[in-house]
Coordinates of C-alpha atoms in Angstrom, one line a residue:
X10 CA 0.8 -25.1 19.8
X11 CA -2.3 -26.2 17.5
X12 CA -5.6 -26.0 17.6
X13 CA -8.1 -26.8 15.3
X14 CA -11.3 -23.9 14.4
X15 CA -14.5 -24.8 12.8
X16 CA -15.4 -21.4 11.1
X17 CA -13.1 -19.2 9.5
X18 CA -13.6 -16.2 6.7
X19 CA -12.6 -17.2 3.0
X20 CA -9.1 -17.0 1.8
X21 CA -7.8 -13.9 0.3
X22 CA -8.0 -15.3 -3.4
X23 CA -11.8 -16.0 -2.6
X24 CA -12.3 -13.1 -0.9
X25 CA -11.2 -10.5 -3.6
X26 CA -13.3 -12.7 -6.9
X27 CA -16.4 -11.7 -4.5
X28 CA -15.4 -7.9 -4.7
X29 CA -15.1 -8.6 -8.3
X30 CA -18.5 -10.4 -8.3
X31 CA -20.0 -7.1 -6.3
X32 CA -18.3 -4.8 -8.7
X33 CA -19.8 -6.7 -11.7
X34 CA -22.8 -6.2 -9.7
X35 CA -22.6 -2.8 -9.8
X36 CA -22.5 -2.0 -13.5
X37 CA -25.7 -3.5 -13.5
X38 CA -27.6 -1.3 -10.8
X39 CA -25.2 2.0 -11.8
X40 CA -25.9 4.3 -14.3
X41 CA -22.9 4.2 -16.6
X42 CA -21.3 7.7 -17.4
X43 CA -17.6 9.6 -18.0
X44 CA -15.9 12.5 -17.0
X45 CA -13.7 13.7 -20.4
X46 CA -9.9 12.9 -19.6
X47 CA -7.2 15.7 -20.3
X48 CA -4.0 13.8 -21.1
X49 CA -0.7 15.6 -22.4
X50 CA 0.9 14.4 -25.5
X51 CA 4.4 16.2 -26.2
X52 CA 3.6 19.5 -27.3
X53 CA -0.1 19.7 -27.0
X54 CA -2.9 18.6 -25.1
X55 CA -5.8 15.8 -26.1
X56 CA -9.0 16.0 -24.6
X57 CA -10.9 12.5 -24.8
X58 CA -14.7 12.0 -24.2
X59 CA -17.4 9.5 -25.2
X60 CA -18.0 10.5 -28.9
X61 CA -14.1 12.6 -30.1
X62 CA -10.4 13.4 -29.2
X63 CA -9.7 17.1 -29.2
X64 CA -6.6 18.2 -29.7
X65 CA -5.9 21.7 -27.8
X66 CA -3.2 24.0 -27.0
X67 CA -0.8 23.1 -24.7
X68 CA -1.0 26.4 -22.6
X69 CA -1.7 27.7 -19.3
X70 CA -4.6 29.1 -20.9
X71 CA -6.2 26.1 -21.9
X72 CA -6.0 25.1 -18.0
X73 CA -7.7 27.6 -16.6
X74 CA -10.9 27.6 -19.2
X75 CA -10.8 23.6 -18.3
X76 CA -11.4 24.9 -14.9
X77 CA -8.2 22.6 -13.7
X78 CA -6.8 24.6 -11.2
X79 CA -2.7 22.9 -12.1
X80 CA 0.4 24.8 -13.0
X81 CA 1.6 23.8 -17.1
X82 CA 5.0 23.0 -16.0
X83 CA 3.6 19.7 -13.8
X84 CA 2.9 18.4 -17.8
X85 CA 5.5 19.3 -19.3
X86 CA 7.8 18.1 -16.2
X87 CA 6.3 14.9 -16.3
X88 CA 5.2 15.1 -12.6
X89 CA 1.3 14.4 -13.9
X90 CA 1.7 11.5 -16.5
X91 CA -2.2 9.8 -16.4
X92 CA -5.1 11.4 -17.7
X93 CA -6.4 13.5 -16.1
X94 CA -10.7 14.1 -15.1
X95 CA -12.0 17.6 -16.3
X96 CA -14.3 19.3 -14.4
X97 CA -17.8 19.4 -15.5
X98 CA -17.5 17.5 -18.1
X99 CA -19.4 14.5 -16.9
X100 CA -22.1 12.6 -19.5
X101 CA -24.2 9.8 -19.2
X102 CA -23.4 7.0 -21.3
X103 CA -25.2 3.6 -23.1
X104 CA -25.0 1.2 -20.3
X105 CA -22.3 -1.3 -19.9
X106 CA -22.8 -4.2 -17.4
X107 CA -20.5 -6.3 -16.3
X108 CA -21.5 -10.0 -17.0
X109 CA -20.2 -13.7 -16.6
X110 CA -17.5 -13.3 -18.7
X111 CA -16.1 -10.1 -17.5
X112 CA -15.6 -11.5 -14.0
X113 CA -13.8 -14.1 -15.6
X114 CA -11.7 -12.2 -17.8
X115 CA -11.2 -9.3 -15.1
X116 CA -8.4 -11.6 -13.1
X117 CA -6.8 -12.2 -16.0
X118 CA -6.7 -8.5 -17.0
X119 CA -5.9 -7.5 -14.2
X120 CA -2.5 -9.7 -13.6
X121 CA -1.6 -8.8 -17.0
X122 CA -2.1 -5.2 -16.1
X123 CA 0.1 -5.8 -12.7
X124 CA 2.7 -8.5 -14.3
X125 CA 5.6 -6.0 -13.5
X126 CA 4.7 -5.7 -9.6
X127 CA 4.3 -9.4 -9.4
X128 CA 7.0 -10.0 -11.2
X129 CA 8.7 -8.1 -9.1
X130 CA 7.3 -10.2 -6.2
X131 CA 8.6 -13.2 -7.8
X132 CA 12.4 -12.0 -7.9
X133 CA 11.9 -11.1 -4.2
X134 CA 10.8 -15.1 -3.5
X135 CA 13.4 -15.7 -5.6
X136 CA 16.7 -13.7 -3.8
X137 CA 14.7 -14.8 -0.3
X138 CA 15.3 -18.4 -0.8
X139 CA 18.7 -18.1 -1.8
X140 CA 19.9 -15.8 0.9
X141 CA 18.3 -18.1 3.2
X142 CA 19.9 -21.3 1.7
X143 CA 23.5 -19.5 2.6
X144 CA 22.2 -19.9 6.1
X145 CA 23.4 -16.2 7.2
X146 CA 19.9 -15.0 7.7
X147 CA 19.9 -18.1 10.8
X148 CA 22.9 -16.7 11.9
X149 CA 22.1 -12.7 11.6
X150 CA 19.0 -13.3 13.0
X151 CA 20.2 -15.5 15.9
X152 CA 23.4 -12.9 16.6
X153 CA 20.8 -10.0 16.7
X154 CA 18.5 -12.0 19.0
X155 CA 21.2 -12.4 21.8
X156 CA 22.4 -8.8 21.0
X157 CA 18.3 -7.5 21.9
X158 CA 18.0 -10.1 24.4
X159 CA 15.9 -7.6 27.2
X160 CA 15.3 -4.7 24.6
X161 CA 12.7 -6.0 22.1
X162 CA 10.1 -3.2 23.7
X163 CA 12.7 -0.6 22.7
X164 CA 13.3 -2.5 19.2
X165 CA 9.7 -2.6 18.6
X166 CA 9.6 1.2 18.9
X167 CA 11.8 1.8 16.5
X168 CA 11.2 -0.5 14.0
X169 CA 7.7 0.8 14.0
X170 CA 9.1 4.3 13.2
X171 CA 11.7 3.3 10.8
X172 CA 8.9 1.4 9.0
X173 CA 6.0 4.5 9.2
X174 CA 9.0 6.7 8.3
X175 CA 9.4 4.5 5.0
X176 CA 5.3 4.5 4.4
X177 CA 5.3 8.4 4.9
X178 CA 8.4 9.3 3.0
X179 CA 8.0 6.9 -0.5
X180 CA 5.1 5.1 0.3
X181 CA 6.4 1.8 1.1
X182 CA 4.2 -1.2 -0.4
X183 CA 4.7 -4.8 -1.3
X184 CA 8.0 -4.6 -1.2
X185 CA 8.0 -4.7 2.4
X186 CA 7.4 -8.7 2.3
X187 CA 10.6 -9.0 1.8
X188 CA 10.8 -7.9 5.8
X189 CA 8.9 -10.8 7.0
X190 CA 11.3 -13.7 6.8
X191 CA 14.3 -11.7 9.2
X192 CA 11.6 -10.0 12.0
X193 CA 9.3 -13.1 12.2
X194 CA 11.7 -15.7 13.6
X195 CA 13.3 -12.7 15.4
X196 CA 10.2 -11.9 17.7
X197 CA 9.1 -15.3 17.4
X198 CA 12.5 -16.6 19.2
X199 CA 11.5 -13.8 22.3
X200 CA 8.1 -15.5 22.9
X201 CA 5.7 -13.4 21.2
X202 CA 3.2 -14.2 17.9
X203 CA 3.7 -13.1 14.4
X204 CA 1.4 -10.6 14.5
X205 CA 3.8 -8.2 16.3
X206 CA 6.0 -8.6 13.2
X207 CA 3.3 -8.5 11.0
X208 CA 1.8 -5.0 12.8
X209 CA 5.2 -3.2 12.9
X210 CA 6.2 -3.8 9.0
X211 CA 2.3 -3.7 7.6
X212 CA 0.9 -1.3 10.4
X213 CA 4.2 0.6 10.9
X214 CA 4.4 1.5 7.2
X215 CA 0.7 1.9 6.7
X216 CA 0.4 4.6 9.4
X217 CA 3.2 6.5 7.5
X218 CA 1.7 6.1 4.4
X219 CA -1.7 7.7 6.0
X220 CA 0.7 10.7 6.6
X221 CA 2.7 11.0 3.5
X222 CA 4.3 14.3 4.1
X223 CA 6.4 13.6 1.1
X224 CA 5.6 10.4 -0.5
X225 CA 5.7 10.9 -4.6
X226 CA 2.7 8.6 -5.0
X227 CA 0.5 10.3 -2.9
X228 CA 1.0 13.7 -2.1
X229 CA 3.2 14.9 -4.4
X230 CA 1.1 13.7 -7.2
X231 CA -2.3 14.8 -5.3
X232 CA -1.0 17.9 -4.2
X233 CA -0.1 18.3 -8.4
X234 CA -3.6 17.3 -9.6
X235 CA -5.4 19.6 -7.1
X236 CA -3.2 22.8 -8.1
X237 CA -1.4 23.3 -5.1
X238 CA 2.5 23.0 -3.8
X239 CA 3.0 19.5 -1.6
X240 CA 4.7 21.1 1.2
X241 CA 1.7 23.5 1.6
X242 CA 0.2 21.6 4.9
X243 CA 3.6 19.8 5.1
X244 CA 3.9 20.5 9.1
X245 CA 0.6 19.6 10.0
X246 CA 1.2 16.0 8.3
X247 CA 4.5 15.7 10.2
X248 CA 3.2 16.4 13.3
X249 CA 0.6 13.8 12.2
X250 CA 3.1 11.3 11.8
X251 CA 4.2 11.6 15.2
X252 CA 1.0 11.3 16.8
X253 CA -0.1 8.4 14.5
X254 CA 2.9 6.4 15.0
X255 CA 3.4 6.9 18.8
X256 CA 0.2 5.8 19.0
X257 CA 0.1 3.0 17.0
X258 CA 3.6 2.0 18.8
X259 CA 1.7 2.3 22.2
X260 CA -0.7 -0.1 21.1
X261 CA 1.4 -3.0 19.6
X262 CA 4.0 -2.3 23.0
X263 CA 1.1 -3.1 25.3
X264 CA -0.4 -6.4 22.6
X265 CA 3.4 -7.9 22.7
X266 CA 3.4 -7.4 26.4
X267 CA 0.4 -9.2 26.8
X268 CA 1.1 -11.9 24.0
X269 CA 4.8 -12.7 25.7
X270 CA 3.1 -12.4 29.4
X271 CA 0.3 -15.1 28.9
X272 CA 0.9 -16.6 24.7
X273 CA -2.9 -17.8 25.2
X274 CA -4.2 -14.2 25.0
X275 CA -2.7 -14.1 21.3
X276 CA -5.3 -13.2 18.7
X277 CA -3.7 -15.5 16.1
X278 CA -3.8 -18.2 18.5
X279 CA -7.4 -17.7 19.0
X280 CA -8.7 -17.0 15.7
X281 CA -6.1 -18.9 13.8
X282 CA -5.3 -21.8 16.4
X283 CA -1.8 -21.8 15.5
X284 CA 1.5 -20.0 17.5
X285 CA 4.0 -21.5 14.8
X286 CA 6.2 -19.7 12.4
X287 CA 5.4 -19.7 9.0
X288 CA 9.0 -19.8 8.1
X289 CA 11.8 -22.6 8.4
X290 CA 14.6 -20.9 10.6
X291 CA 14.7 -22.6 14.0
X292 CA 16.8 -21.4 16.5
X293 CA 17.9 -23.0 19.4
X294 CA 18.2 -21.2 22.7
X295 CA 20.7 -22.7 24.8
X296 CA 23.5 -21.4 21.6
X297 CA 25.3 -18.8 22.1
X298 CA 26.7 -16.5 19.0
X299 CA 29.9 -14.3 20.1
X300 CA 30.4 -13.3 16.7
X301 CA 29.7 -13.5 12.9
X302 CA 32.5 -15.3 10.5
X303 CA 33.4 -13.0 8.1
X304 CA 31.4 -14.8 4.8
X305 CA 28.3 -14.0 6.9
X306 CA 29.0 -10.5 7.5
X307 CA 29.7 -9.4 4.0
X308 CA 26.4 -11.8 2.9
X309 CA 24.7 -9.8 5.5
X310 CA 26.1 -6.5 4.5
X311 CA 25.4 -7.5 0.7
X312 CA 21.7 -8.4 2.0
X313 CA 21.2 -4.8 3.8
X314 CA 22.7 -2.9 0.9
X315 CA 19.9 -4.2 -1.5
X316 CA 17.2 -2.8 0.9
X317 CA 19.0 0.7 1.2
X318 CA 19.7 0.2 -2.9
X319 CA 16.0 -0.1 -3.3
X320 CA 15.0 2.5 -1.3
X321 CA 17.6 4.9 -2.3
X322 CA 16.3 4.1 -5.5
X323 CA 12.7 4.8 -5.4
X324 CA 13.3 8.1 -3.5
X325 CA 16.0 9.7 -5.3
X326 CA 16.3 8.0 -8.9
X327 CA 12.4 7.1 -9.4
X328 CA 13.0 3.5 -9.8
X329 CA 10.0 0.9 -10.0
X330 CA 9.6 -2.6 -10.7
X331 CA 11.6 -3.6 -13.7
X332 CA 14.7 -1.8 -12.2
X333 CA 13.9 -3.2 -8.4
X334 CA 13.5 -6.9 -9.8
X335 CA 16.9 -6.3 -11.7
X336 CA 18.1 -5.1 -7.9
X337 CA 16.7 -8.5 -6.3
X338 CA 18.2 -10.3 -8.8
X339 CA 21.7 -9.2 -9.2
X340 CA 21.5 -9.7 -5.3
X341 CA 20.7 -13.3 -5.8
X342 CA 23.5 -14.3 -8.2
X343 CA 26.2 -11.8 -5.8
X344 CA 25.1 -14.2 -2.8
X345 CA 25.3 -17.3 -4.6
X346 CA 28.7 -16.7 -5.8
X347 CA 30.1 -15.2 -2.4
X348 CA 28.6 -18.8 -0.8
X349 CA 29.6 -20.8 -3.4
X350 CA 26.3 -22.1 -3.9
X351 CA 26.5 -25.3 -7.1
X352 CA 24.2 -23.7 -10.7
X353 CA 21.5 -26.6 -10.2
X354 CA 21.2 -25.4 -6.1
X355 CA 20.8 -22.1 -7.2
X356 CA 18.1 -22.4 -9.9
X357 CA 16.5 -25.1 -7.9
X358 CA 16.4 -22.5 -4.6
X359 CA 15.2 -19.6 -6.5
X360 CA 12.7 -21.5 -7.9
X361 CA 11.1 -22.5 -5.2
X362 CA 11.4 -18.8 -3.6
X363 CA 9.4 -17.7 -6.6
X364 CA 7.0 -19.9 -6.5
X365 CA 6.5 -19.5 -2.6
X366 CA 5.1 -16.1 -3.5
X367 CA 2.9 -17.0 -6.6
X368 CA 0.1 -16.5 -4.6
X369 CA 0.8 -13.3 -3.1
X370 CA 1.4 -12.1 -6.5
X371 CA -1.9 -12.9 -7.9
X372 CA -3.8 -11.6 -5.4
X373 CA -2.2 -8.2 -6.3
X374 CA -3.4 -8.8 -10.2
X375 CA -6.9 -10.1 -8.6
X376 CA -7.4 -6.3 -6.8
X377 CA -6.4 -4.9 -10.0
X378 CA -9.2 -6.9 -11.6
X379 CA -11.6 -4.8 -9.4
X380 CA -11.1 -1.5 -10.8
X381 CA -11.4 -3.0 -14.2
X382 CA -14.5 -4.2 -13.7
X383 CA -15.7 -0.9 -12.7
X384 CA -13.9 0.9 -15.7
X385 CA -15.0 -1.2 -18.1
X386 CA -18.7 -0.8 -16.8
X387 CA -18.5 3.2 -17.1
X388 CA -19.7 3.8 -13.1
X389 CA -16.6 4.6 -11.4
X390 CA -17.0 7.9 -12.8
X391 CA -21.1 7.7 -12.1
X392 CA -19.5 7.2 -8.1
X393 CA -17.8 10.1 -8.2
X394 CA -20.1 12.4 -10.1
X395 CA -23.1 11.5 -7.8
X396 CA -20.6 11.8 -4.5
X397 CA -19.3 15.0 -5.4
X398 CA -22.7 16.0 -5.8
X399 CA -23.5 15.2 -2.5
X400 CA -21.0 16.6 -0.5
X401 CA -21.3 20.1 -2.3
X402 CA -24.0 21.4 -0.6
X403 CA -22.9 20.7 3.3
X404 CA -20.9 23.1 5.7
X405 CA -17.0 22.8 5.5
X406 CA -16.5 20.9 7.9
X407 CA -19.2 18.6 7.2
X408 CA -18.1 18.4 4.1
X409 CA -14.5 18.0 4.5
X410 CA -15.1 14.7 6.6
X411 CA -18.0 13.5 4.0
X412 CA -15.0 13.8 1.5
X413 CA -12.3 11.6 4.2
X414 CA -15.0 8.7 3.9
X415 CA -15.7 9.4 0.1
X416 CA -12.1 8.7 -0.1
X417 CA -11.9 6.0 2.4
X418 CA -14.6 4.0 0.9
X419 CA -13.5 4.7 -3.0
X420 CA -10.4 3.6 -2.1
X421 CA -11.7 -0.3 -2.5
X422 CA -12.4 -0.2 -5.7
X423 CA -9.5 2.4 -6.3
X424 CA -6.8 1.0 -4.6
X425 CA -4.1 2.5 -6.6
X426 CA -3.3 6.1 -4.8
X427 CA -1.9 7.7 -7.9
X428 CA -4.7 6.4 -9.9
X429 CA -7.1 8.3 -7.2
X430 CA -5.4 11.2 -7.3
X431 CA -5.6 12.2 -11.2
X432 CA -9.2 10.5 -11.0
X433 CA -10.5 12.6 -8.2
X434 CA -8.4 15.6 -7.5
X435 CA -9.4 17.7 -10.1
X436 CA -12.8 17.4 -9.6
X437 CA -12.7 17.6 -5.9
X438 CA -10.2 20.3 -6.1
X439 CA -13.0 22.5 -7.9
X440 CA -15.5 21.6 -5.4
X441 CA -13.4 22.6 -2.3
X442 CA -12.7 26.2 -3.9
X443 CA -16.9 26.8 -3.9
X444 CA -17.3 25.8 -0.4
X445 CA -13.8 28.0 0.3
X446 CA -12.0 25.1 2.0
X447 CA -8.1 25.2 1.4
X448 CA -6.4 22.9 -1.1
X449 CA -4.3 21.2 1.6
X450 CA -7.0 19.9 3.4
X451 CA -8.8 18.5 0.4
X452 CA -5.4 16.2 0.3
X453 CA -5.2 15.6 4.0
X454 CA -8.5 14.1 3.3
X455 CA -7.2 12.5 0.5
X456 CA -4.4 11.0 2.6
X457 CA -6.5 10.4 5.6
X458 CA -9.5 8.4 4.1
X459 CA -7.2 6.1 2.1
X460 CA -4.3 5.9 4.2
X461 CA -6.7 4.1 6.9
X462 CA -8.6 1.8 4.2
X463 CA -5.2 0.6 3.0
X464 CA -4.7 -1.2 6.5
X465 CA -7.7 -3.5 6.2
X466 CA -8.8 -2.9 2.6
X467 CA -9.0 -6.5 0.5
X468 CA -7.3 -4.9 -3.2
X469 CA -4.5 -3.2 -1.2
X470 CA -1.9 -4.9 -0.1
X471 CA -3.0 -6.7 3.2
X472 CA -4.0 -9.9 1.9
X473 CA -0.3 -10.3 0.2
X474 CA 1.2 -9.4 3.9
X475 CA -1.6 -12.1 5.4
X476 CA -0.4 -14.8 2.9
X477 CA 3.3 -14.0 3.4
X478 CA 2.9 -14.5 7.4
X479 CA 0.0 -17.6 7.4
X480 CA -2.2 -15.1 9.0
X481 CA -6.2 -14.5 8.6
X482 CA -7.7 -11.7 7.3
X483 CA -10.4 -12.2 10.5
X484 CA -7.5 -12.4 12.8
X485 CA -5.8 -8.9 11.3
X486 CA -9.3 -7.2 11.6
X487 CA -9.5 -8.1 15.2
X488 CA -5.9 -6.7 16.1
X489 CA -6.5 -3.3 13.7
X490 CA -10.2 -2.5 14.3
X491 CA -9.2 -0.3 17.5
X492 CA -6.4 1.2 15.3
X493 CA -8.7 2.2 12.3
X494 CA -11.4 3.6 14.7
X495 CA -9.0 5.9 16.1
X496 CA -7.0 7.0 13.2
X497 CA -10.3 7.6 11.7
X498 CA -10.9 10.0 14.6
X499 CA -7.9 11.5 14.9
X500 CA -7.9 12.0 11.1
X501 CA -11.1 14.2 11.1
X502 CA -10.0 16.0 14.4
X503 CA -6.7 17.2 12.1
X504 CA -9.1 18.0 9.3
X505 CA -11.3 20.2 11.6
X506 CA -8.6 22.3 13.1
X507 CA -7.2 22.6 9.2
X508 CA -10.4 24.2 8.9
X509 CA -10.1 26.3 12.3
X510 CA -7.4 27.7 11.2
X511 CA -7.4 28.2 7.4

């Protein structure tokens, strides 16, 4: 089913060289300035502003007459690797603006700063279309259909869990793509549209990540920078995870139900005109599947143990890209010699799963090109000096939600969450011990503010999820609006009883 729409947003590529435009923008209107960076170097400590490097003692001392309220052993363990901001140590600085070139060169930059995630994209593409070629995802997927056949509102639910439990607990990203090509067809071949697959793996984990209760990119590392233990405020952000995802699960149960009830009412269908899968696995309904031959089994099994592998890895043995790309690929060749597939099949097939996901890679170096911009230009400091400023002189509460929406808009041009933490945290941190608000909520809010932007925000990782399911970035704002609204609400109601109760 096809139909054909006159207006439409621009595609992601277009969409994030704008924010780069606007960013460029910036430098010119923004009065450029730096906070001096604290970074640890072995055995001491090198303090880096505008006009010298000092080198100072790498001692608790030194810490606390920095006024950064974080224990020596988180350097010295490693657990805080980037440099760090130091409080009241921000200066003006000779303008830098942003011109023709920059924009250019910013893309560029910023994919050679991000080559090892989209590399790491690329090796996903790449073990995808080999798995696929065996033809053991058409049978899995087929074999689990029949298996679910009168229980997809049950599978929905827990899909959405498992996937918010993945977001909350390590902070699943991009590597979720790799997701799309098994649920798609799956929920597809039981009448409804892609954006219920697209909702529980992007929404799913993107509601967990909002919680984080022990995600090492987020809360861990923010919980670090602002001087506090993580697990202080640990229960409040699990019970926040249940609330957020049984919510979000009650609202893509009643979408589907519409979607499968009347496939009109879809919102890809209206925005996007189209009801078709973006993948090639067709599946026919009137065949039945008793059981799996035993070459797809172990395929299958081989195919699940890489995704537990990963995982396993990134929780428990810090793994990142170059060791999760050496993962996907190792899978590849282990399922091209189990099937048997010819050299020239294989290299021809992984190809062409690599270059299927070109473009979702470079719209993850494209976001990175944003914050560039805006370092380069010396005002991403000037935006949080001026902010911080700001929110200083309000009440607690007031000023606990001003800092949820400082974070929630920041996180734009800041979409990396480690990269916020080190930025902010210490300067935040500093700001939440005058107005006698506890350290916990100052990462709640944190958590809160960009865990919400990263489910629409154009340099995180929705516009890779869009490309990788053919869906619009105006259609995904329509479906999520009512989500953001009330996780934004339900966010600063947490915050408020956090202050209640401190």
């Amino acid at each position: 089913m096809k139909i054909n729409r006159t207006t439409s947003l621009p595609t992601p590529l277009t969409l994030i060289m704008l924010v780069i435009v606007l960013a460029a923008v910036a430098t010119w209107l923004l009065p450029a300035g730096q906070y001096s960076k604290l970074a640890a170097n072995e055995n001491t400590f090198a303090m880096t502003s505008s006009s010298a490097t000092v080198t100072l003692p790498f001692t608790q001392r030194t810490l606390d007459s920095l006024s950064i309220k974080i224990p020596l052993q988180k350097f010295s363990s490693g657990d805080i690797r980037k440099p760090i901001s130091v409080p009241g140590t921000y200066q003006k600085q000779e303008s830098h603006p942003q011109g023709f070139v920059a924009i250019l060169q910013a893309p560029v930059k910023g994919i050679i700063d991000s080559i090892d995630v989209i590399l790491f994209i690329l090796f996903i593409g790449g073990f995808m279309a080999v798995f696929t070629k065996t033809g053991a995802l058409f049978e899995g997927v087929k074999f689990l259909a029949q298996k679910m056949k009168g229980k997809e509102r049950w599978l929905i639910v827990i899909l959405i869990f498992i996937f918010s439990f993945f977001g909350g607990s390590y902070g699943m990203d991009v590597e979720s793509i790799v997701f799309y090509p098994v649920l798609v067809p799956l929920f597809m071949e039981e009448d409804y549209d892609v954006m219920v697959p697209l909702a529980i793996v992007f929404g799913g984990a993107g509601v967990g990540y909002i919680a984080s209760f022990s995600n090492p990119f987020a809360v861990i590392i923010a919980s670090n920078a602002a001087g506090i233990n993580w697990t202080d405020g640990l229960t409040g952000r699990l019970i926040f995870f249940v609330v957020s995802t049984s919510l979000f699960a009650w609202y893509v149960l009643r979408y589907a139900a519409r979607v499968k009830k009347n496939p009109a009412s879809s919102i890809v269908f209206r925005i996007d005109g189209t009801t078709t899968s973006p993948f090639p696995l067709r599946m026919e309904k009137q065949v039945g599947v008793s059981s799996l031959p035993s070459k797809t089994i172990l395929l299958l099994f081989v195919f699940v143990a890489t995704f537990i592998s990963m995982i396993s890895g990134i929780v428990f043995l810090n793994w990142w890209t170059t060791e999760m790309s050496a993962l996907f690929f190792g899978s590849a060749i282990l399922v091209g010699l189990i099937s048997r597939i010819g050299e020239k099949t294989f290299v021809t097939e992984f190809i062409k799963g690599a270059e299927s996901l070109l473009a979702v890679g470079l719209i993850v170096g494209l976001a990175r090109g944003v914050t560039i911009i805006l370092n380069d230009g010396l005002v991403g400091d000037t935006i949080l000096y001026n902010a911080s400023n700001v929110v200083q002189h309000f009440p607690a509460i007031v000023f606990i939600l001003m800092v949820m929406l400082f974070f929630f808009f920041f996180s734009i041009p800041v979409s990396s969450s480690s990269g916020m933490a080190v930025l902010t945290m210490p300067i935040i941190g500093a700001l939440a011990i005058i107005v006698n608000i506890p350290g916990r909520e100052i990462v709640n809010a944190y958590l809160f503010g960009m865990g919400v932007m990263f489910l629409i925000s154009p340099t995180a990782s929705v516009f890779p999820a869009l490309l990788m399911v053919k869906v619009s970035y105006k259609a995904w704002l329509k479906f999520i609006t009512p989500v953001v609204i009330a996780l934004l609400i339900l966010s600063a109601l947490f915050l408020i009883i956090g202050i209640a109760i401190k």
